[in-house]
Amino acid sequence: MTLTLPFDNSYAQLPERFFTAMAPTPVPAPRLIRLNARLAAELGLDAQALSGPDGVAMLAGNLVPGGAAPLAQVYAGHQFGGWSPQLGDGRAILLGEVLDQTGQRRDIQLKGSGPTPYSRMGDGRAWLGPVLREYLISEAMYALGLPTTRALAMVTTGQEVLRETPRPGAVLTRVAASHIRVGTFQYFAARRDTPALQLLADHARARHYPQAETALDLLAAVTAAQARLIAGWMGVGFIHGVMNTDNMAISGETIDYGPCAFMDAYDPGKVFSSIDQFGRYAYDKQADIALWNLAQLASSLLPLIDADQDRAVALATGVLDGFPDLFRAEWLDIFRAKIGLASAEEDDAALIHHLLDRMAATGADFTNTFRALSEGNPRDQFTDPAAFDQWAQGWNARLACDPQDDETRAAQMRAANPGVIPRNHRVEEVIQAGVAGDFAPFETLLRVLERPFDAQPEHAAFAHPPEPDQVVRQTFCGT
Ligand code: AMP
Ligand code: MG
């Protein structure tokens, strides 16, 4: 073993019932497809070493580097509202944690690294399609300024995995503030293991919310972080698609890029996921579902909040009751910025909703309409421009009593309204090319998505909505 990383592992110090200590399962022929050199530098890792033979072996799960304490985490969760008492890393191994250049603790996890005791019926593997998808979309989310897990690297394994047909196997290296989920708390709460809950809550507080002193503070901090996160998703037309409690991170980062998608035409009830038959995780349901998930966290934390259960419930309910206002405030901040307002007025929410209603009625493109507002040509986005003109009268009247000068406003609006998002048809296109062995389209798209707020006239095609025959109607879980 020649490769050593500056690991500083804290989760591995928790009691044995928090995880299964185990190494990834080796693969026959690792090949590095992409290394995120900038992220490596941010983590204080040597990109050159990571791209070398030992580095690639590590990223494929063939070599456990010095300092690692590999393990699969256990958790539980509500999936589509149904309770699963035991889930866990069924195809992931946490190698360890490093302190990044700012002192933040970050998990380094391999996803697609072979079976674990939590694999249930699965093979523990991932195939290249969903790995390319997660790499692209998580890095796009980061560039959009939203809290998210990151992609450090992507390797193919030289091994086929069996899905509907045989597919090329791949491993994604995911970096996260932590992989502690609402479902991690639920796992111990369901077992009435209060000592473990206390340890987990202390660990999560120290790691993510050092200012939080109690379990109730922790609940409040997670509630605020989720209100901010979901409002951020709404602002870019993102639909997570599988907001199960095991896919909600305590850190407030977006996690689990399965059937997620960005909307093209604005449709508040939009659902992409093939398995979300009842629209539980539709675009406009995401705040409600976040609150539902937070209620599961709250109920898990009750024994730590107060020994008197009635009192614990009252305190937790008080925190959860604050969520709708927190979310509304975050949402308003974001959408005010999107329409160029620096000040706040009573009727702003109504003004924004009127625009959204008109966009929904005419199927206007979500991203391009807001971007066009910043560039002065929004009428073109409406099949019925008169509908926009009518709204614009109210908007102009409102802008007239906003303090910003035009130049500042234009710059601020461009920074609040991305020109490019990972459109589904583009993502599908680069996956198809990648699976056929050509990663050049992936690289091009990734580079465009890394600068979503910049004018990129040479890449104007990436801002175009899909042609009717390019529309992606359904997305699938990344298994
Ligand atoms: P997800 O839908 O990705 O959140 O996964 C839900 C659960 O299924 C998690 O515990 C995963 O680890 C597990 N899982 C998903 N895909 C696989 C697979 N191919 N092999 C083993 N476990 C899997
Ligand atoms: Mg998951």
Short mmCIF file of C-alpha atoms and ligand atoms in Angstrom, two decimals:
data_model
loop_
_atom_site.label_atom_id
_atom_site.label_comp_id
_atom_site.label_asym_id
_atom_site.label_seq_id
_atom_site.Cartn_x
_atom_site.Cartn_y
_atom_site.Cartn_z
CA MET A 1 0.00 0.00 0.00
CA THR A 2 1.72 3.16 -1.18
CA LEU A 3 -1.13 5.65 -1.35
CA THR A 4 -1.98 7.45 1.87
CA LEU A 5 -4.60 10.18 2.22
CA PRO A 6 -4.84 12.69 5.08
CA PHE A 7 -7.87 10.97 6.58
CA ASP A 8 -9.28 12.14 9.88
CA ASN A 9 -12.12 9.75 10.57
CA SER A 10 -14.81 10.51 13.11
CA TYR A 11 -17.80 8.39 12.06
CA ALA A 12 -15.66 5.25 12.34
CA GLN A 13 -15.14 6.14 16.03
CA LEU A 14 -18.85 5.73 16.75
CA PRO A 15 -20.00 2.39 18.20
CA GLU A 16 -20.06 -0.69 16.01
CA ARG A 17 -23.82 -0.69 15.63
CA PHE A 18 -23.60 2.47 13.47
CA PHE A 19 -22.01 0.66 10.51
CA THR A 20 -20.32 -2.44 9.15
CA ALA A 21 -16.56 -2.06 8.80
CA MET A 22 -15.62 -3.48 5.42
CA ALA A 23 -13.58 -2.76 2.30
CA PRO A 24 -14.97 -2.20 -1.19
CA THR A 25 -15.07 -5.21 -3.54
CA PRO A 26 -12.34 -5.08 -6.21
CA VAL A 27 -13.17 -4.82 -9.92
CA PRO A 28 -11.30 -6.28 -12.91
CA ALA A 29 -10.16 -3.29 -14.98
CA PRO A 30 -10.43 0.20 -13.50
CA ARG A 31 -10.21 3.11 -15.90
CA LEU A 32 -10.38 6.73 -14.81
CA ILE A 33 -12.97 8.63 -16.84
CA ARG A 34 -12.77 11.88 -14.96
CA LEU A 35 -11.11 13.37 -11.93
CA ASN A 36 -12.38 16.63 -10.49
CA ALA A 37 -8.98 18.24 -10.00
CA ARG A 38 -10.41 21.46 -8.58
CA LEU A 39 -12.35 19.57 -5.92
CA ALA A 40 -9.29 17.45 -5.16
CA ALA A 41 -7.34 20.64 -4.49
CA GLU A 42 -10.15 21.97 -2.30
CA LEU A 43 -9.89 18.76 -0.28
CA GLY A 44 -6.13 19.06 -0.02
CA LEU A 45 -5.63 15.92 -2.13
CA ASP A 46 -2.98 15.44 -4.78
CA ALA A 47 -4.78 15.24 -8.13
CA GLN A 48 -1.74 13.76 -9.79
CA ALA A 49 -1.52 10.93 -7.28
CA LEU A 50 -5.25 10.31 -7.63
CA SER A 51 -4.88 9.97 -11.42
CA GLY A 52 -1.92 7.58 -11.06
CA PRO A 53 -2.25 3.78 -10.88
CA ASP A 54 -2.71 3.63 -7.10
CA GLY A 55 -5.12 6.56 -7.15
CA VAL A 56 -7.29 4.96 -9.81
CA ALA A 57 -7.14 1.64 -7.95
CA MET A 58 -8.42 3.47 -4.87
CA LEU A 59 -11.20 5.22 -6.81
CA ALA A 60 -12.31 1.83 -8.14
CA GLY A 61 -12.27 0.17 -4.73
CA ASN A 62 -9.27 -2.04 -5.51
CA LEU A 63 -6.92 -0.41 -3.03
CA VAL A 64 -7.75 0.81 0.44
CA PRO A 65 -5.45 3.78 1.02
CA GLY A 66 -3.49 4.27 4.20
CA GLY A 67 -5.49 6.07 6.86
CA ALA A 68 -8.85 4.90 5.54
CA ALA A 69 -11.37 3.20 7.81
CA PRO A 70 -13.76 1.82 5.19
CA LEU A 71 -17.32 1.14 6.28
CA ALA A 72 -20.93 0.85 5.13
CA GLN A 73 -23.35 3.00 7.13
CA VAL A 74 -26.66 1.69 8.39
CA TYR A 75 -29.86 3.73 8.27
CA ALA A 76 -33.62 3.32 7.89
CA GLY A 77 -36.19 5.43 6.12
CA HIS A 78 -39.61 6.14 4.78
CA GLN A 79 -39.66 5.40 1.06
CA PHE A 80 -42.72 6.92 -0.64
CA GLY A 81 -44.27 7.08 2.81
CA GLY A 82 -43.72 3.37 3.56
CA TRP A 83 -41.45 2.47 6.47
CA SER A 84 -38.27 0.44 5.88
CA PRO A 85 -36.74 -0.38 9.27
CA GLN A 86 -33.36 -1.15 7.79
CA LEU A 87 -31.66 0.31 4.75
CA GLY A 88 -28.03 1.34 4.61
CA ASP A 89 -25.18 1.70 2.16
CA GLY A 90 -26.14 -1.16 -0.12
CA ARG A 91 -23.68 -0.16 -2.78
CA ALA A 92 -21.46 2.41 -1.17
CA ILE A 93 -18.44 2.43 1.10
CA LEU A 94 -17.29 5.41 3.12
CA LEU A 95 -13.49 5.43 2.84
CA GLY A 96 -13.08 8.13 5.43
CA GLU A 97 -13.18 11.86 6.14
CA VAL A 98 -10.72 14.61 5.34
CA LEU A 99 -10.58 18.20 6.52
CA ASP A 100 -10.76 20.46 3.49
CA GLN A 101 -8.81 23.68 2.93
CA THR A 102 -11.36 25.63 4.99
CA GLY A 103 -11.27 23.10 7.83
CA GLN A 104 -14.63 21.56 6.91
CA ARG A 105 -14.92 17.83 7.43
CA ARG A 106 -15.86 16.00 4.21
CA ASP A 107 -16.77 12.36 3.58
CA ILE A 108 -15.13 10.50 0.72
CA GLN A 109 -17.41 7.72 -0.38
CA LEU A 110 -17.31 5.23 -3.24
CA LYS A 111 -20.70 4.56 -4.79
CA GLY A 112 -21.11 1.36 -6.81
CA SER A 113 -18.36 -0.36 -4.83
CA GLY A 114 -19.90 -3.81 -4.35
CA PRO A 115 -22.33 -5.60 -2.07
CA THR A 116 -22.61 -4.96 1.66
CA PRO A 117 -24.83 -6.44 4.37
CA TYR A 118 -27.34 -3.70 3.37
CA SER A 119 -27.62 -4.64 -0.32
CA ARG A 120 -30.89 -6.55 0.09
CA MET A 121 -31.65 -7.84 -3.44
CA GLY A 122 -29.20 -5.48 -5.17
CA ASP A 123 -25.80 -6.26 -6.65
CA GLY A 124 -24.02 -3.39 -4.93
CA ARG A 125 -23.02 -1.91 -8.25
CA ALA A 126 -23.76 1.15 -10.36
CA TRP A 127 -23.67 1.49 -14.11
CA LEU A 128 -22.13 4.25 -16.14
CA GLY A 129 -25.39 6.02 -17.10
CA PRO A 130 -26.49 7.07 -13.59
CA VAL A 131 -22.87 7.75 -12.62
CA LEU A 132 -22.46 10.23 -15.49
CA ARG A 133 -25.82 11.72 -14.51
CA GLU A 134 -24.88 12.19 -10.87
CA TYR A 135 -21.49 13.65 -11.77
CA LEU A 136 -23.03 16.20 -14.13
CA ILE A 137 -26.04 17.18 -12.10
CA SER A 138 -24.31 17.40 -8.72
CA GLU A 139 -21.54 19.54 -10.19
CA ALA A 140 -24.15 21.68 -11.98
CA MET A 141 -25.98 22.17 -8.68
CA TYR A 142 -22.75 23.28 -7.07
CA ALA A 143 -22.11 25.78 -9.85
CA LEU A 144 -25.67 27.05 -9.40
CA GLY A 145 -24.76 27.86 -5.80
CA LEU A 146 -26.87 25.19 -4.13
CA PRO A 147 -25.68 23.00 -1.25
CA THR A 148 -24.94 19.57 -2.66
CA THR A 149 -22.81 16.48 -2.47
CA ARG A 150 -19.99 16.65 -5.02
CA ALA A 151 -18.39 14.33 -7.54
CA LEU A 152 -14.66 13.79 -7.11
CA ALA A 153 -14.13 11.10 -9.71
CA MET A 154 -15.67 8.58 -12.00
CA VAL A 155 -14.13 5.27 -13.07
CA THR A 156 -15.38 2.43 -15.20
CA THR A 157 -14.78 -1.03 -13.77
CA GLY A 158 -14.36 -3.27 -16.81
CA GLN A 159 -17.23 -5.32 -15.41
CA GLU A 160 -20.74 -5.45 -16.77
CA VAL A 161 -23.67 -5.01 -14.45
CA LEU A 162 -26.98 -6.58 -15.27
CA ARG A 163 -29.93 -4.24 -15.54
CA GLU A 164 -32.61 -4.68 -18.23
CA THR A 165 -29.60 -5.42 -20.39
CA PRO A 166 -25.88 -5.69 -19.49
CA ARG A 167 -24.37 -2.26 -18.87
CA PRO A 168 -20.85 -0.97 -18.25
CA GLY A 169 -20.13 -0.82 -14.53
CA ALA A 170 -18.81 2.36 -12.93
CA VAL A 171 -17.93 3.82 -9.55
CA LEU A 172 -18.55 7.43 -8.53
CA THR A 173 -16.53 9.02 -5.75
CA ARG A 174 -18.94 11.18 -3.83
CA VAL A 175 -17.89 13.91 -1.42
CA ALA A 176 -20.35 15.11 1.20
CA ALA A 177 -20.35 17.19 4.38
CA SER A 178 -21.59 13.90 5.81
CA HIS A 179 -23.86 11.06 4.79
CA ILE A 180 -26.01 11.34 7.92
CA ARG A 181 -29.64 11.27 6.93
CA VAL A 182 -33.01 11.73 8.59
CA GLY A 183 -33.15 7.94 8.17
CA THR A 184 -30.01 7.49 10.28
CA PHE A 185 -31.87 9.01 13.25
CA GLN A 186 -34.96 6.98 12.43
CA TYR A 187 -32.92 3.77 12.52
CA PHE A 188 -31.93 4.24 16.16
CA ALA A 189 -35.22 5.80 17.22
CA ALA A 190 -37.14 2.79 15.90
CA ARG A 191 -34.91 0.57 18.04
CA ARG A 192 -35.43 2.80 21.09
CA ASP A 193 -31.66 3.07 21.28
CA THR A 194 -31.51 6.44 23.02
CA PRO A 195 -27.78 6.29 23.83
CA ALA A 196 -27.03 5.84 20.10
CA LEU A 197 -29.43 8.68 19.23
CA GLN A 198 -27.60 10.92 21.67
CA LEU A 199 -24.22 10.04 20.16
CA LEU A 200 -25.54 10.61 16.64
CA ALA A 201 -27.12 13.95 17.57
CA ASP A 202 -23.89 15.09 19.24
CA HIS A 203 -21.86 13.98 16.24
CA ALA A 204 -24.19 15.77 13.79
CA ARG A 205 -24.25 18.96 15.86
CA ALA A 206 -20.49 19.09 16.18
CA ARG A 207 -20.10 18.48 12.48
CA HIS A 208 -22.79 20.62 10.92
CA TYR A 209 -24.28 22.99 13.46
CA PRO A 210 -21.68 23.70 16.16
CA GLN A 211 -23.80 26.61 17.40
CA ALA A 212 -26.64 24.18 18.25
CA GLU A 213 -26.48 23.19 21.90
CA THR A 214 -29.41 20.82 22.22
CA ALA A 215 -31.32 18.27 20.14
CA LEU A 216 -34.06 20.87 19.76
CA ASP A 217 -31.49 23.33 18.39
CA LEU A 218 -30.35 20.62 16.00
CA LEU A 219 -33.92 20.14 14.78
CA ALA A 220 -34.28 23.89 14.32
CA ALA A 221 -31.01 24.12 12.40
CA VAL A 222 -31.91 21.25 10.07
CA THR A 223 -35.37 22.76 9.56
CA ALA A 224 -33.86 26.09 8.54
CA ALA A 225 -31.28 24.43 6.27
CA GLN A 226 -33.95 22.40 4.51
CA ALA A 227 -36.21 25.43 4.05
CA ARG A 228 -33.28 27.19 2.38
CA LEU A 229 -32.38 24.15 0.27
CA ILE A 230 -35.88 23.45 -1.04
CA ALA A 231 -36.41 27.14 -1.87
CA GLY A 232 -33.12 26.96 -3.78
CA TRP A 233 -34.39 23.97 -5.75
CA MET A 234 -37.59 25.86 -6.58
CA GLY A 235 -35.55 28.78 -7.86
CA VAL A 236 -33.82 26.67 -10.50
CA GLY A 237 -36.75 24.40 -11.42
CA PHE A 238 -35.18 21.34 -9.81
CA ILE A 239 -37.26 18.28 -8.97
CA HIS A 240 -35.46 15.86 -6.67
CA GLY A 241 -37.85 13.05 -7.46
CA VAL A 242 -37.16 10.74 -4.53
CA MET A 243 -37.36 12.73 -1.31
CA ASN A 244 -37.47 9.68 0.92
CA THR A 245 -36.26 10.28 4.48
CA ASP A 246 -33.11 8.26 3.73
CA ASN A 247 -32.38 10.74 0.93
CA MET A 248 -32.58 13.85 3.12
CA ALA A 249 -29.19 14.85 4.50
CA ILE A 250 -28.92 16.39 7.97
CA SER A 251 -26.26 18.74 6.58
CA GLY A 252 -28.78 20.43 4.26
CA GLU A 253 -26.98 19.28 1.13
CA THR A 254 -28.85 17.87 -1.85
CA ILE A 255 -28.16 14.14 -1.88
CA ASP A 256 -29.15 11.20 -4.06
CA TYR A 257 -29.24 12.14 -7.71
CA GLY A 258 -31.52 9.36 -8.87
CA PRO A 259 -34.53 10.30 -10.98
CA CYS A 260 -34.02 14.03 -10.42
CA ALA A 261 -34.53 16.49 -13.27
CA PHE A 262 -34.76 20.16 -14.11
CA MET A 263 -37.96 21.41 -15.72
CA ASP A 264 -37.97 22.85 -19.19
CA ALA A 265 -41.51 24.27 -19.60
CA TYR A 266 -42.84 25.57 -16.30
CA ASP A 267 -45.41 23.21 -14.85
CA PRO A 268 -45.84 23.39 -11.08
CA GLY A 269 -47.15 19.83 -10.82
CA LYS A 270 -44.29 18.38 -12.87
CA VAL A 271 -43.06 14.86 -12.08
CA PHE A 272 -40.34 13.01 -14.00
CA SER A 273 -39.67 9.92 -11.93
CA SER A 274 -41.08 6.74 -13.42
CA ILE A 275 -41.83 5.36 -9.97
CA ASP A 276 -43.53 8.47 -8.55
CA GLN A 277 -46.97 7.45 -9.80
CA PHE A 278 -48.96 9.67 -7.49
CA GLY A 279 -46.81 12.77 -7.76
CA ARG A 280 -45.75 12.62 -4.12
CA TYR A 281 -42.49 14.37 -5.05
CA ALA A 282 -43.82 16.78 -7.70
CA TYR A 283 -42.10 20.16 -8.08
CA ASP A 284 -44.66 22.08 -6.03
CA LYS A 285 -44.96 19.40 -3.32
CA GLN A 286 -41.32 19.57 -2.31
CA ALA A 287 -41.72 21.98 0.61
CA ASP A 288 -44.62 19.97 2.04
CA ILE A 289 -42.63 16.76 1.72
CA ALA A 290 -39.58 18.33 3.33
CA LEU A 291 -41.78 19.23 6.30
CA TRP A 292 -43.16 15.68 6.39
CA ASN A 293 -39.59 14.36 6.49
CA LEU A 294 -38.62 16.88 9.17
CA ALA A 295 -41.56 15.63 11.24
CA GLN A 296 -39.97 12.16 11.08
CA LEU A 297 -36.69 13.64 12.27
CA ALA A 298 -38.51 15.48 15.06
CA SER A 299 -40.26 12.35 16.22
CA SER A 300 -36.94 10.47 16.21
CA LEU A 301 -35.37 13.18 18.38
CA LEU A 302 -38.18 13.34 20.97
CA PRO A 303 -36.40 11.27 23.65
CA LEU A 304 -33.48 13.71 23.47
CA ILE A 305 -35.63 16.84 23.51
CA ASP A 306 -37.34 16.26 26.84
CA ALA A 307 -37.85 13.36 29.22
CA ASP A 308 -41.50 14.40 29.42
CA GLN A 309 -42.97 13.26 26.13
CA ASP A 310 -45.81 15.79 25.98
CA ARG A 311 -43.37 18.57 26.55
CA ALA A 312 -40.98 17.16 23.91
CA VAL A 313 -43.83 17.00 21.39
CA ALA A 314 -44.85 20.57 22.14
CA LEU A 315 -41.29 21.85 21.72
CA ALA A 316 -40.69 19.92 18.48
CA THR A 317 -44.03 20.99 17.07
CA GLY A 318 -43.12 24.58 17.79
CA VAL A 319 -40.02 24.19 15.59
CA LEU A 320 -41.86 22.41 12.76
CA ASP A 321 -44.61 25.05 12.82
CA GLY A 322 -41.96 27.57 11.87
CA PHE A 323 -41.06 25.77 8.64
CA PRO A 324 -43.72 27.24 6.31
CA ASP A 325 -42.71 30.81 7.20
CA LEU A 326 -39.01 30.02 6.87
CA PHE A 327 -39.60 28.44 3.47
CA ARG A 328 -41.80 31.31 2.28
CA ALA A 329 -39.18 33.85 3.31
CA GLU A 330 -36.39 31.98 1.49
CA TRP A 331 -38.58 31.46 -1.55
CA LEU A 332 -39.49 35.15 -1.64
CA ASP A 333 -35.84 36.20 -1.33
CA ILE A 334 -34.92 34.01 -4.27
CA PHE A 335 -37.80 34.97 -6.54
CA ARG A 336 -37.54 38.66 -5.67
CA ALA A 337 -33.94 38.51 -6.84
CA LYS A 338 -35.03 36.64 -9.95
CA ILE A 339 -37.36 39.47 -10.97
CA GLY A 340 -34.83 42.12 -10.02
CA LEU A 341 -36.11 43.40 -6.70
CA ALA A 342 -33.76 44.46 -3.94
CA SER A 343 -36.51 45.77 -1.65
CA ALA A 344 -39.50 43.99 -0.14
CA GLU A 345 -43.15 44.94 -0.55
CA GLU A 346 -46.32 43.31 0.70
CA ASP A 347 -47.57 42.37 -2.79
CA ASP A 348 -44.34 40.88 -4.16
CA ALA A 349 -45.47 37.27 -3.67
CA ALA A 350 -48.62 37.97 -5.66
CA LEU A 351 -46.63 39.66 -8.41
CA ILE A 352 -44.32 36.63 -8.69
CA HIS A 353 -47.23 34.18 -8.64
CA HIS A 354 -48.96 36.11 -11.42
CA LEU A 355 -45.88 35.67 -13.58
CA LEU A 356 -45.60 31.96 -12.72
CA ASP A 357 -49.31 31.47 -13.47
CA ARG A 358 -48.88 33.03 -16.89
CA MET A 359 -45.79 30.93 -17.53
CA ALA A 360 -47.69 27.78 -16.57
CA ALA A 361 -50.66 28.71 -18.76
CA THR A 362 -48.47 29.12 -21.84
CA GLY A 363 -45.83 26.50 -21.02
CA ALA A 364 -43.06 29.08 -20.99
CA ASP A 365 -39.56 27.71 -20.39
CA PHE A 366 -38.70 28.23 -16.70
CA THR A 367 -34.98 28.94 -17.05
CA ASN A 368 -35.15 30.96 -20.24
CA THR A 369 -38.05 33.14 -19.12
CA PHE A 370 -36.22 34.32 -16.01
CA ARG A 371 -32.94 34.69 -17.89
CA ALA A 372 -34.76 36.72 -20.54
CA LEU A 373 -36.19 39.00 -17.84
CA SER A 374 -32.58 39.90 -17.04
CA GLU A 375 -31.70 40.42 -20.69
CA GLY A 376 -34.68 42.49 -21.73
CA ASN A 377 -36.34 40.10 -24.20
CA PRO A 378 -38.83 38.12 -22.10
CA ARG A 379 -41.83 38.53 -24.47
CA ASP A 380 -40.26 35.97 -26.83
CA GLN A 381 -40.73 33.29 -24.20
CA PHE A 382 -44.52 33.54 -24.27
CA THR A 383 -46.75 31.98 -26.90
CA ASP A 384 -49.15 34.77 -25.92
CA PRO A 385 -46.92 37.84 -25.48
CA ALA A 386 -49.94 39.91 -24.43
CA ALA A 387 -50.11 37.81 -21.27
CA PHE A 388 -46.60 38.90 -20.49
CA ASP A 389 -47.21 42.56 -21.39
CA GLN A 390 -50.04 42.72 -18.91
CA TRP A 391 -47.85 41.34 -16.15
CA ALA A 392 -44.96 43.58 -17.16
CA GLN A 393 -47.06 46.70 -16.43
CA GLY A 394 -47.28 45.72 -12.79
CA TRP A 395 -43.65 44.65 -12.76
CA ASN A 396 -42.41 47.93 -14.21
CA ALA A 397 -44.49 49.88 -11.71
CA ARG A 398 -42.91 47.83 -8.91
CA LEU A 399 -39.37 48.24 -10.31
CA ALA A 400 -39.93 52.00 -10.35
CA CYS A 401 -40.08 52.03 -6.54
CA ASP A 402 -37.12 49.71 -6.06
CA PRO A 403 -33.88 51.44 -5.13
CA GLN A 404 -31.44 49.68 -7.50
CA ASP A 405 -30.15 51.45 -10.59
CA ASP A 406 -30.60 49.64 -13.88
CA GLU A 407 -27.03 48.50 -14.26
CA THR A 408 -26.80 47.00 -10.76
CA ARG A 409 -30.18 45.38 -11.25
CA ALA A 410 -29.19 43.81 -14.56
CA ALA A 411 -26.00 42.35 -13.06
CA GLN A 412 -27.85 41.11 -9.99
CA MET A 413 -30.56 39.49 -12.13
CA ARG A 414 -28.01 37.70 -14.27
CA ALA A 415 -26.46 36.32 -11.08
CA ALA A 416 -29.89 35.09 -9.92
CA ASN A 417 -31.05 33.59 -13.21
CA PRO A 418 -28.85 30.93 -14.80
CA GLY A 419 -28.60 30.79 -18.56
CA VAL A 420 -27.97 27.05 -18.61
CA ILE A 421 -29.17 24.12 -16.53
CA PRO A 422 -28.58 20.39 -17.13
CA ARG A 423 -31.49 19.89 -19.49
CA ASN A 424 -32.68 16.30 -19.61
CA HIS A 425 -32.26 15.85 -23.33
CA ARG A 426 -28.65 17.07 -23.11
CA VAL A 427 -27.93 14.80 -20.16
CA GLU A 428 -29.38 11.82 -22.06
CA GLU A 429 -27.32 12.72 -25.10
CA VAL A 430 -24.00 12.73 -23.23
CA ILE A 431 -24.88 9.51 -21.40
CA GLN A 432 -25.55 7.76 -24.70
CA ALA A 433 -22.26 9.00 -26.11
CA GLY A 434 -20.39 8.01 -22.93
CA VAL A 435 -21.84 4.53 -22.89
CA ALA A 436 -20.66 4.22 -26.51
CA GLY A 437 -17.17 5.23 -25.33
CA ASP A 438 -17.14 8.91 -26.33
CA PHE A 439 -16.80 11.19 -23.31
CA ALA A 440 -16.12 14.39 -25.27
CA PRO A 441 -19.80 15.50 -25.20
CA PHE A 442 -19.83 14.94 -21.41
CA GLU A 443 -16.76 17.13 -21.00
CA THR A 444 -18.27 19.89 -23.14
CA LEU A 445 -21.57 19.88 -21.28
CA LEU A 446 -19.81 19.81 -17.91
CA ARG A 447 -17.72 22.85 -18.84
CA VAL A 448 -20.82 24.78 -19.91
CA LEU A 449 -22.62 23.85 -16.69
CA GLU A 450 -19.69 25.00 -14.58
CA ARG A 451 -20.44 28.63 -15.57
CA PRO A 452 -24.23 28.80 -15.52
CA PHE A 453 -24.48 32.54 -14.90
CA ASP A 454 -21.96 33.65 -17.52
CA ALA A 455 -22.96 34.67 -21.03
CA GLN A 456 -21.75 31.80 -23.24
CA PRO A 457 -22.88 32.81 -26.73
CA GLU A 458 -20.67 30.11 -28.27
CA HIS A 459 -22.73 27.54 -26.35
CA ALA A 460 -26.17 29.03 -27.00
CA ALA A 461 -27.46 25.63 -28.12
CA PHE A 462 -27.18 24.35 -24.54
CA ALA A 463 -29.75 26.90 -23.45
CA HIS A 464 -32.34 25.73 -25.96
CA PRO A 465 -35.28 23.76 -24.70
CA PRO A 466 -35.75 20.34 -26.31
CA GLU A 467 -37.41 20.00 -29.70
CA PRO A 468 -40.65 18.00 -29.45
CA ASP A 469 -38.85 14.79 -30.42
CA GLN A 470 -36.12 15.40 -27.82
CA VAL A 471 -38.37 15.83 -24.81
CA VAL A 472 -37.51 13.46 -21.96
CA ARG A 473 -40.75 12.55 -20.23
CA GLN A 474 -39.50 10.11 -17.64
CA THR A 475 -36.40 9.57 -15.54
CA PHE A 476 -35.42 6.42 -13.68
CA CYS A 477 -33.88 5.56 -10.34
CA GLY A 478 -30.13 5.35 -10.64
CA THR A 479 -29.85 1.69 -9.73
P1 AMP B 1 -31.84 4.93 -3.33
O1 AMP B 1 -33.12 4.76 -4.06
O2 AMP B 1 -30.66 5.15 -4.22
O3 AMP B 1 -31.92 5.93 -2.25
O4 AMP B 1 -31.53 3.53 -2.65
C1 AMP B 1 -32.33 2.99 -1.63
C2 AMP B 1 -31.60 1.84 -0.96
O5 AMP B 1 -31.32 0.81 -1.90
C3 AMP B 1 -30.26 2.26 -0.37
O6 AMP B 1 -30.12 1.58 0.85
C4 AMP B 1 -29.27 1.78 -1.41
O7 AMP B 1 -28.00 1.50 -0.85
C5 AMP B 1 -29.94 0.54 -1.94
N1 AMP B 1 -29.53 0.25 -3.33
C6 AMP B 1 -29.84 0.93 -4.43
N2 AMP B 1 -29.30 0.37 -5.52
C7 AMP B 1 -28.62 -0.74 -5.10
C8 AMP B 1 -27.85 -1.76 -5.73
N3 AMP B 1 -27.64 -1.77 -7.05
N4 AMP B 1 -27.31 -2.72 -4.94
C9 AMP B 1 -27.50 -2.73 -3.61
N5 AMP B 1 -28.23 -1.80 -2.96
C10 AMP B 1 -28.79 -0.82 -3.69
MG MG B 2 -30.51 6.97 -1.41
#
